Coordinates of C-alpha atoms in Angstrom, one line a residue:
M1 CA -28.1 -8.3 16.0
E2 CA -25.9 -5.8 13.8
N3 CA -22.5 -7.0 15.3
L4 CA -23.9 -10.0 13.9
I5 CA -24.4 -8.8 11.1
I6 CA -21.5 -6.7 10.4
A7 CA -18.9 -9.5 11.9
T8 CA -21.4 -11.8 9.0
N9 CA -20.1 -9.4 6.5
A10 CA -16.7 -9.2 7.4
V11 CA -16.2 -13.1 6.6
I12 CA -18.9 -13.7 3.2
P13 CA -16.6 -12.3 0.7
F14 CA -13.5 -14.8 2.4
I15 CA -16.0 -17.5 2.1
V16 CA -17.0 -16.6 -1.8
Y17 CA -14.0 -16.7 -2.9
I18 CA -12.9 -19.7 -1.4
L19 CA -15.9 -21.0 -2.7
L20 CA -15.1 -20.2 -6.2
G21 CA -11.9 -21.8 -5.6
V22 CA -13.6 -25.2 -4.6
I23 CA -16.0 -25.2 -7.2
S24 CA -13.4 -24.4 -9.9
R25 CA -11.6 -27.5 -8.6
R26 CA -14.8 -29.5 -9.0
I27 CA -15.5 -29.2 -12.3
G28 CA -12.2 -29.0 -13.8
L29 CA -11.4 -25.5 -14.7
V30 CA -8.0 -25.8 -12.4
Q31 CA -5.3 -28.0 -11.9
E32 CA -4.0 -28.2 -8.7
K33 CA -0.4 -27.8 -10.9
F34 CA -1.8 -24.5 -11.7
L35 CA -3.0 -23.5 -8.5
K36 CA 0.6 -24.1 -6.7
E37 CA 1.5 -21.7 -9.8
L38 CA -1.1 -19.1 -9.1
N39 CA 0.3 -19.9 -5.3
G40 CA 3.6 -18.7 -6.2
V41 CA 2.7 -15.7 -8.1
V42 CA 0.9 -14.4 -5.2
F43 CA 3.8 -14.9 -2.8
N44 CA 7.0 -13.4 -5.0
V45 CA 5.1 -10.8 -6.8
F46 CA 1.4 -9.6 -4.8
F47 CA 2.4 -10.1 -1.3
P48 CA 5.7 -8.2 -1.4
F49 CA 3.8 -5.1 -3.3
I50 CA 1.6 -5.4 -0.1
M51 CA 4.6 -5.2 2.3
F52 CA 5.9 -2.0 -0.1
N53 CA 3.0 -0.4 0.3
N54 CA 2.3 -1.2 4.4
L55 CA 5.5 0.4 4.9
Y56 CA 5.6 3.2 2.6
D57 CA 2.7 4.7 3.6
V58 CA 3.3 4.6 7.5
D59 CA 3.5 8.1 9.1
F60 CA 5.8 6.8 11.8
T61 CA 5.2 10.2 13.6
E62 CA 1.7 8.8 14.0
L63 CA 3.7 6.5 16.9
K64 CA 3.5 9.6 19.5
G65 CA 0.8 9.4 22.0
A66 CA -0.7 6.3 20.2
G67 CA 0.3 4.1 23.8
Y68 CA -2.6 1.5 22.4
V69 CA 0.0 0.5 19.4
G70 CA 3.2 -0.2 21.7
F71 CA 1.0 -1.9 24.0
A72 CA -0.2 -4.6 20.7
F73 CA 3.5 -4.7 19.5
A74 CA 5.0 -5.6 23.0
A75 CA 2.2 -7.7 23.2
T76 CA 2.6 -9.7 19.9
L77 CA 6.3 -10.2 20.8
V78 CA 5.1 -11.9 23.7
V79 CA 2.7 -14.1 21.9
I80 CA 5.4 -15.1 19.8
F81 CA 8.3 -15.9 22.4
A82 CA 5.9 -18.3 24.4
V83 CA 4.1 -19.6 21.2
F84 CA 7.9 -20.4 20.4
F85 CA 8.7 -22.9 23.4
I86 CA 4.8 -24.3 24.2
V87 CA 4.0 -25.3 20.4
P88 CA 6.8 -28.0 20.3
L89 CA 5.5 -29.2 23.7
F90 CA 2.5 -31.0 21.5
E91 CA 3.9 -30.7 18.0
K92 CA 6.9 -32.9 16.8
E93 CA 6.6 -32.5 13.1
N94 CA 8.9 -29.2 12.3
S95 CA 7.1 -28.3 8.8
R96 CA 3.7 -27.9 11.3
R97 CA 5.0 -26.0 14.3
G98 CA 5.5 -23.1 11.9
V99 CA 2.1 -23.1 10.3
I100 CA 0.7 -23.6 14.0
M101 CA 3.0 -20.8 15.3
Q102 CA 1.7 -18.2 13.2
A103 CA -2.5 -19.0 13.1
I104 CA -1.8 -18.7 16.6
F105 CA -0.5 -15.0 16.8
R106 CA -1.2 -13.3 13.3
S107 CA -4.7 -11.8 12.6
N108 CA -6.6 -10.8 9.4
S109 CA -6.2 -7.6 10.9
V110 CA -6.9 -5.2 7.5
L111 CA -10.4 -7.2 6.6
F112 CA -12.1 -7.3 10.1
A113 CA -9.6 -4.6 12.2
I114 CA -10.7 -1.6 10.3
P115 CA -14.4 -2.2 9.8
L116 CA -15.3 -4.0 12.9
T117 CA -14.2 -0.7 14.5
E118 CA -15.1 1.7 12.0
S119 CA -18.7 -0.3 13.0
V120 CA -18.3 0.7 16.9
F121 CA -16.6 3.6 17.3
G122 CA -17.2 5.4 12.9
K123 CA -14.1 7.5 11.9
E124 CA -12.5 8.1 14.8
G125 CA -12.1 4.2 15.2
V126 CA -11.0 4.0 11.4
V127 CA -8.0 6.3 12.2
M128 CA -6.9 4.5 15.1
A129 CA -7.5 1.1 13.6
S130 CA -5.4 2.2 10.4
I131 CA -2.3 3.5 12.6
M132 CA -2.1 0.1 14.9
V133 CA -2.8 -2.4 11.1
A134 CA 0.0 -0.1 9.4
F135 CA 2.9 -0.7 12.4
I136 CA 1.3 -4.7 13.0
V137 CA 0.8 -6.0 9.7
P138 CA 4.3 -5.9 8.7
L139 CA 5.8 -7.2 12.3
Y140 CA 3.4 -10.7 11.3
N141 CA 4.9 -11.1 7.8
I142 CA 8.7 -10.4 9.3
T143 CA 8.1 -13.2 12.4
S144 CA 6.4 -14.9 9.8
V145 CA 9.1 -15.1 7.6
A146 CA 11.2 -16.2 10.0
I147 CA 9.2 -18.5 12.3
L148 CA 8.9 -20.7 8.7
E149 CA 12.2 -20.1 7.7
Y150 CA 13.5 -21.3 11.2
F151 CA 11.1 -24.5 10.9
R152 CA 12.0 -25.1 7.5
G153 CA 15.1 -26.7 7.3
G154 CA 15.6 -28.3 10.9
S155 CA 19.5 -27.0 12.0
V156 CA 20.3 -24.1 10.6
S157 CA 23.1 -21.9 11.1
P158 CA 22.0 -18.7 12.2
N159 CA 23.8 -17.0 9.1
V160 CA 22.3 -19.0 6.6
L161 CA 18.9 -18.0 8.8
V162 CA 19.9 -14.5 8.6
K163 CA 20.3 -15.0 4.9
N164 CA 17.4 -17.2 3.4
I165 CA 15.0 -14.6 5.7
L166 CA 16.6 -11.0 3.8
K167 CA 16.2 -13.4 0.3
N168 CA 12.7 -13.6 1.2
P169 CA 10.2 -11.2 -0.9
L170 CA 8.3 -10.1 1.6
I171 CA 11.5 -8.7 3.4
I172 CA 12.5 -7.4 0.0
G173 CA 9.3 -5.4 0.0
A174 CA 9.5 -4.4 3.7
I175 CA 13.0 -2.6 3.1
A176 CA 11.7 -1.3 -0.7
G177 CA 9.1 0.1 1.6
I178 CA 11.2 1.8 4.0
V179 CA 13.7 3.4 1.7
F180 CA 11.3 4.5 -0.2
N181 CA 9.3 6.1 2.9
M182 CA 12.5 7.8 3.6
L183 CA 13.2 9.3 0.6
P184 CA 12.1 13.5 0.7
L185 CA 10.5 12.9 -3.0
K186 CA 6.8 10.7 -3.2
M187 CA 5.4 8.5 -6.0
P188 CA 3.4 9.8 -8.6
G189 CA 0.1 8.4 -8.2
C190 CA 0.7 6.6 -11.7
L191 CA 2.4 3.8 -9.8
T192 CA 0.6 3.6 -6.5
G193 CA -2.2 3.2 -8.0
P194 CA -1.1 0.6 -9.9
I195 CA 0.1 -0.4 -6.5
S196 CA -2.9 -0.1 -4.6
Q197 CA -4.6 -2.5 -7.7
L198 CA -1.9 -5.4 -7.3
C199 CA -2.4 -5.1 -2.7
N200 CA -6.2 -5.7 -3.3
M201 CA -5.5 -8.8 -5.7
A202 CA -3.5 -10.8 -3.5
T203 CA -6.4 -11.8 -0.5
P204 CA -8.8 -13.1 -3.3
L205 CA -6.5 -14.9 -5.1
S206 CA -4.2 -16.3 -1.8
L207 CA -8.3 -17.3 -0.7
F208 CA -9.3 -18.9 -4.3
V209 CA -6.1 -21.2 -4.2
L210 CA -7.0 -22.3 -0.6
G211 CA -10.2 -23.4 -2.1
G212 CA -9.0 -25.3 -4.7
T213 CA -6.7 -27.0 -3.0
L214 CA -9.0 -28.1 0.3
K215 CA -9.0 -31.3 1.2
A216 CA -12.0 -32.1 3.7
S217 CA -10.3 -35.4 4.6
D218 CA -7.0 -33.6 6.3
M219 CA -9.4 -31.6 8.0
K220 CA -10.1 -34.6 9.9
K221 CA -6.9 -35.5 10.3
N222 CA -5.6 -32.3 11.8
A223 CA -8.6 -31.8 13.9
K224 CA -6.4 -31.6 17.5
P225 CA -3.8 -29.1 16.9
I226 CA -7.2 -26.6 14.7
A227 CA -8.5 -26.4 18.3
I228 CA -5.5 -25.9 20.0
G229 CA -4.9 -23.0 17.3
T230 CA -8.2 -22.0 16.7
G231 CA -9.2 -21.6 20.6
L232 CA -6.5 -19.9 21.5
K233 CA -6.3 -17.3 18.4
L234 CA -10.1 -16.6 19.5
L235 CA -11.0 -17.1 23.0
V236 CA -7.9 -17.5 25.6
I237 CA -5.9 -15.1 23.8
P238 CA -8.1 -11.9 23.3
S239 CA -9.2 -13.1 27.1
I240 CA -6.1 -12.3 28.5
I241 CA -5.5 -9.4 26.2
V242 CA -8.8 -7.3 27.5
T243 CA -7.8 -8.7 31.3
I244 CA -4.1 -6.9 31.0
M245 CA -6.0 -4.0 29.1
S246 CA -8.6 -2.7 31.5
M247 CA -6.7 -3.2 34.4
I248 CA -3.6 -1.2 32.9
G249 CA -6.8 1.5 32.3
F250 CA -7.6 1.0 28.2
R251 CA -10.9 1.7 27.9
G252 CA -13.2 2.4 24.7
A253 CA -11.6 2.7 20.9
Q254 CA -7.9 2.4 21.7
L255 CA -9.0 -1.5 23.6
F256 CA -10.9 -2.5 20.9
V257 CA -9.1 -1.5 18.5
V258 CA -5.7 -4.2 20.1
F259 CA -8.3 -6.7 21.4
C260 CA -9.0 -6.7 17.3
M261 CA -6.1 -7.5 16.4
F262 CA -6.0 -10.6 18.7
A263 CA -9.4 -12.0 18.1
T264 CA -9.6 -11.7 14.6
P265 CA -9.7 -15.2 12.4
V266 CA -6.2 -16.3 11.1
A267 CA -4.3 -14.2 8.2
A268 CA -5.4 -15.4 4.9
A269 CA -1.7 -14.4 3.6
S270 CA -0.3 -17.3 6.3
Y271 CA -1.4 -19.7 3.4
P272 CA 0.6 -18.8 0.5
M273 CA 3.5 -18.2 2.7
A274 CA 3.1 -22.3 4.2
Q275 CA 2.9 -23.5 0.9
S276 CA 5.7 -21.3 -0.5
M277 CA 8.0 -21.9 2.1
D278 CA 7.9 -25.7 2.8
G279 CA 5.5 -25.5 5.6
D280 CA 2.4 -27.8 5.9
A281 CA 0.7 -25.9 3.2
D282 CA -3.1 -28.0 4.3
L283 CA -3.2 -27.4 7.8
A284 CA -2.7 -23.5 7.1
G285 CA -5.9 -23.4 5.3
E286 CA -7.8 -25.6 7.4
Y287 CA -7.0 -22.7 10.4
V288 CA -8.2 -19.7 7.8
V289 CA -11.4 -21.4 6.8
V290 CA -12.5 -22.6 10.2
S291 CA -11.2 -19.7 12.5
T292 CA -12.5 -17.2 9.5
I293 CA -16.0 -19.0 9.8
L294 CA -16.2 -19.5 13.8
S295 CA -15.1 -15.7 14.2
I296 CA -18.3 -14.6 13.0
F297 CA -19.8 -15.7 16.3
T298 CA -17.2 -15.6 18.8
I299 CA -16.3 -11.9 17.6
F300 CA -20.7 -11.2 17.8
V301 CA -20.0 -12.9 21.6
W302 CA -17.1 -10.5 22.4
I303 CA -18.5 -7.3 21.0
L304 CA -20.9 -8.2 23.7
V305 CA -19.2 -9.3 26.1
L306 CA -17.0 -5.9 26.2
K307 CA -19.6 -3.7 25.8
G308 CA -21.5 -5.5 28.8
S309 CA -18.5 -4.9 30.8
S310 CA -18.4 -1.2 29.3
L311 CA -15.1 -1.6 28.3
I312 CA -16.0 -0.4 24.5

């Protein structure tokens, strides 16, 4: 029961933000034009600060001996490579291909992996999950930008593709974070404080926009890709990852941290990114909502299975 409460507590804030958006739109407090403009602000201002903050705070020396991080990094790249070829087999529209791909590999790890790992393994788990998130989240964001840009305009030359990727606000934020990380002088608290606060605003605002623009009728139309994407995200890929890790010899907190990177819901950031980069934003938002709600039950069952198998 404790595991169910933990999973529920992780999901409820997301549902609250989404419902606020739904209610605000229904009562006429906000209009679609405003929501699209707000989404642009989230994508172009708040999310670049998240990228900056993630990479500015990374201690690259912590990678030494962290084999589970290397495994997760490599496994993520393999999944991305696989979906890049699999998704076009059943989806013909470019605006939806990139959205489906990022829904399959991109997790809401910041808001799920850390609290879940803390609840199961305590302080040791928090440290390990934080190191994992610091290295994997930038990979999520950079590869998502590249994929969405690739499918944005059909046939694009490599030079134009690279140029557009480098011009993306998230990539600019990532580059700035790496540069400031390498500088001998660190930023004062009067700057890091506001940056952290801006980062904290990104997810609630993006979910508010998602709630305000969500259309129930579209979910019926998108039932097939939603079922395929969430099934792969919450069940199939985690099963493969856990099996491989157990065969290699991973156990305990290391296995659980990597599991959380693959079995948690679709990242909320995927919605504003899809909308700002000409992807199917409605489908992206539906992935976030459906996977978040279903994860209450799938995470609970997964924890029971992992404990019952003595893997954690």
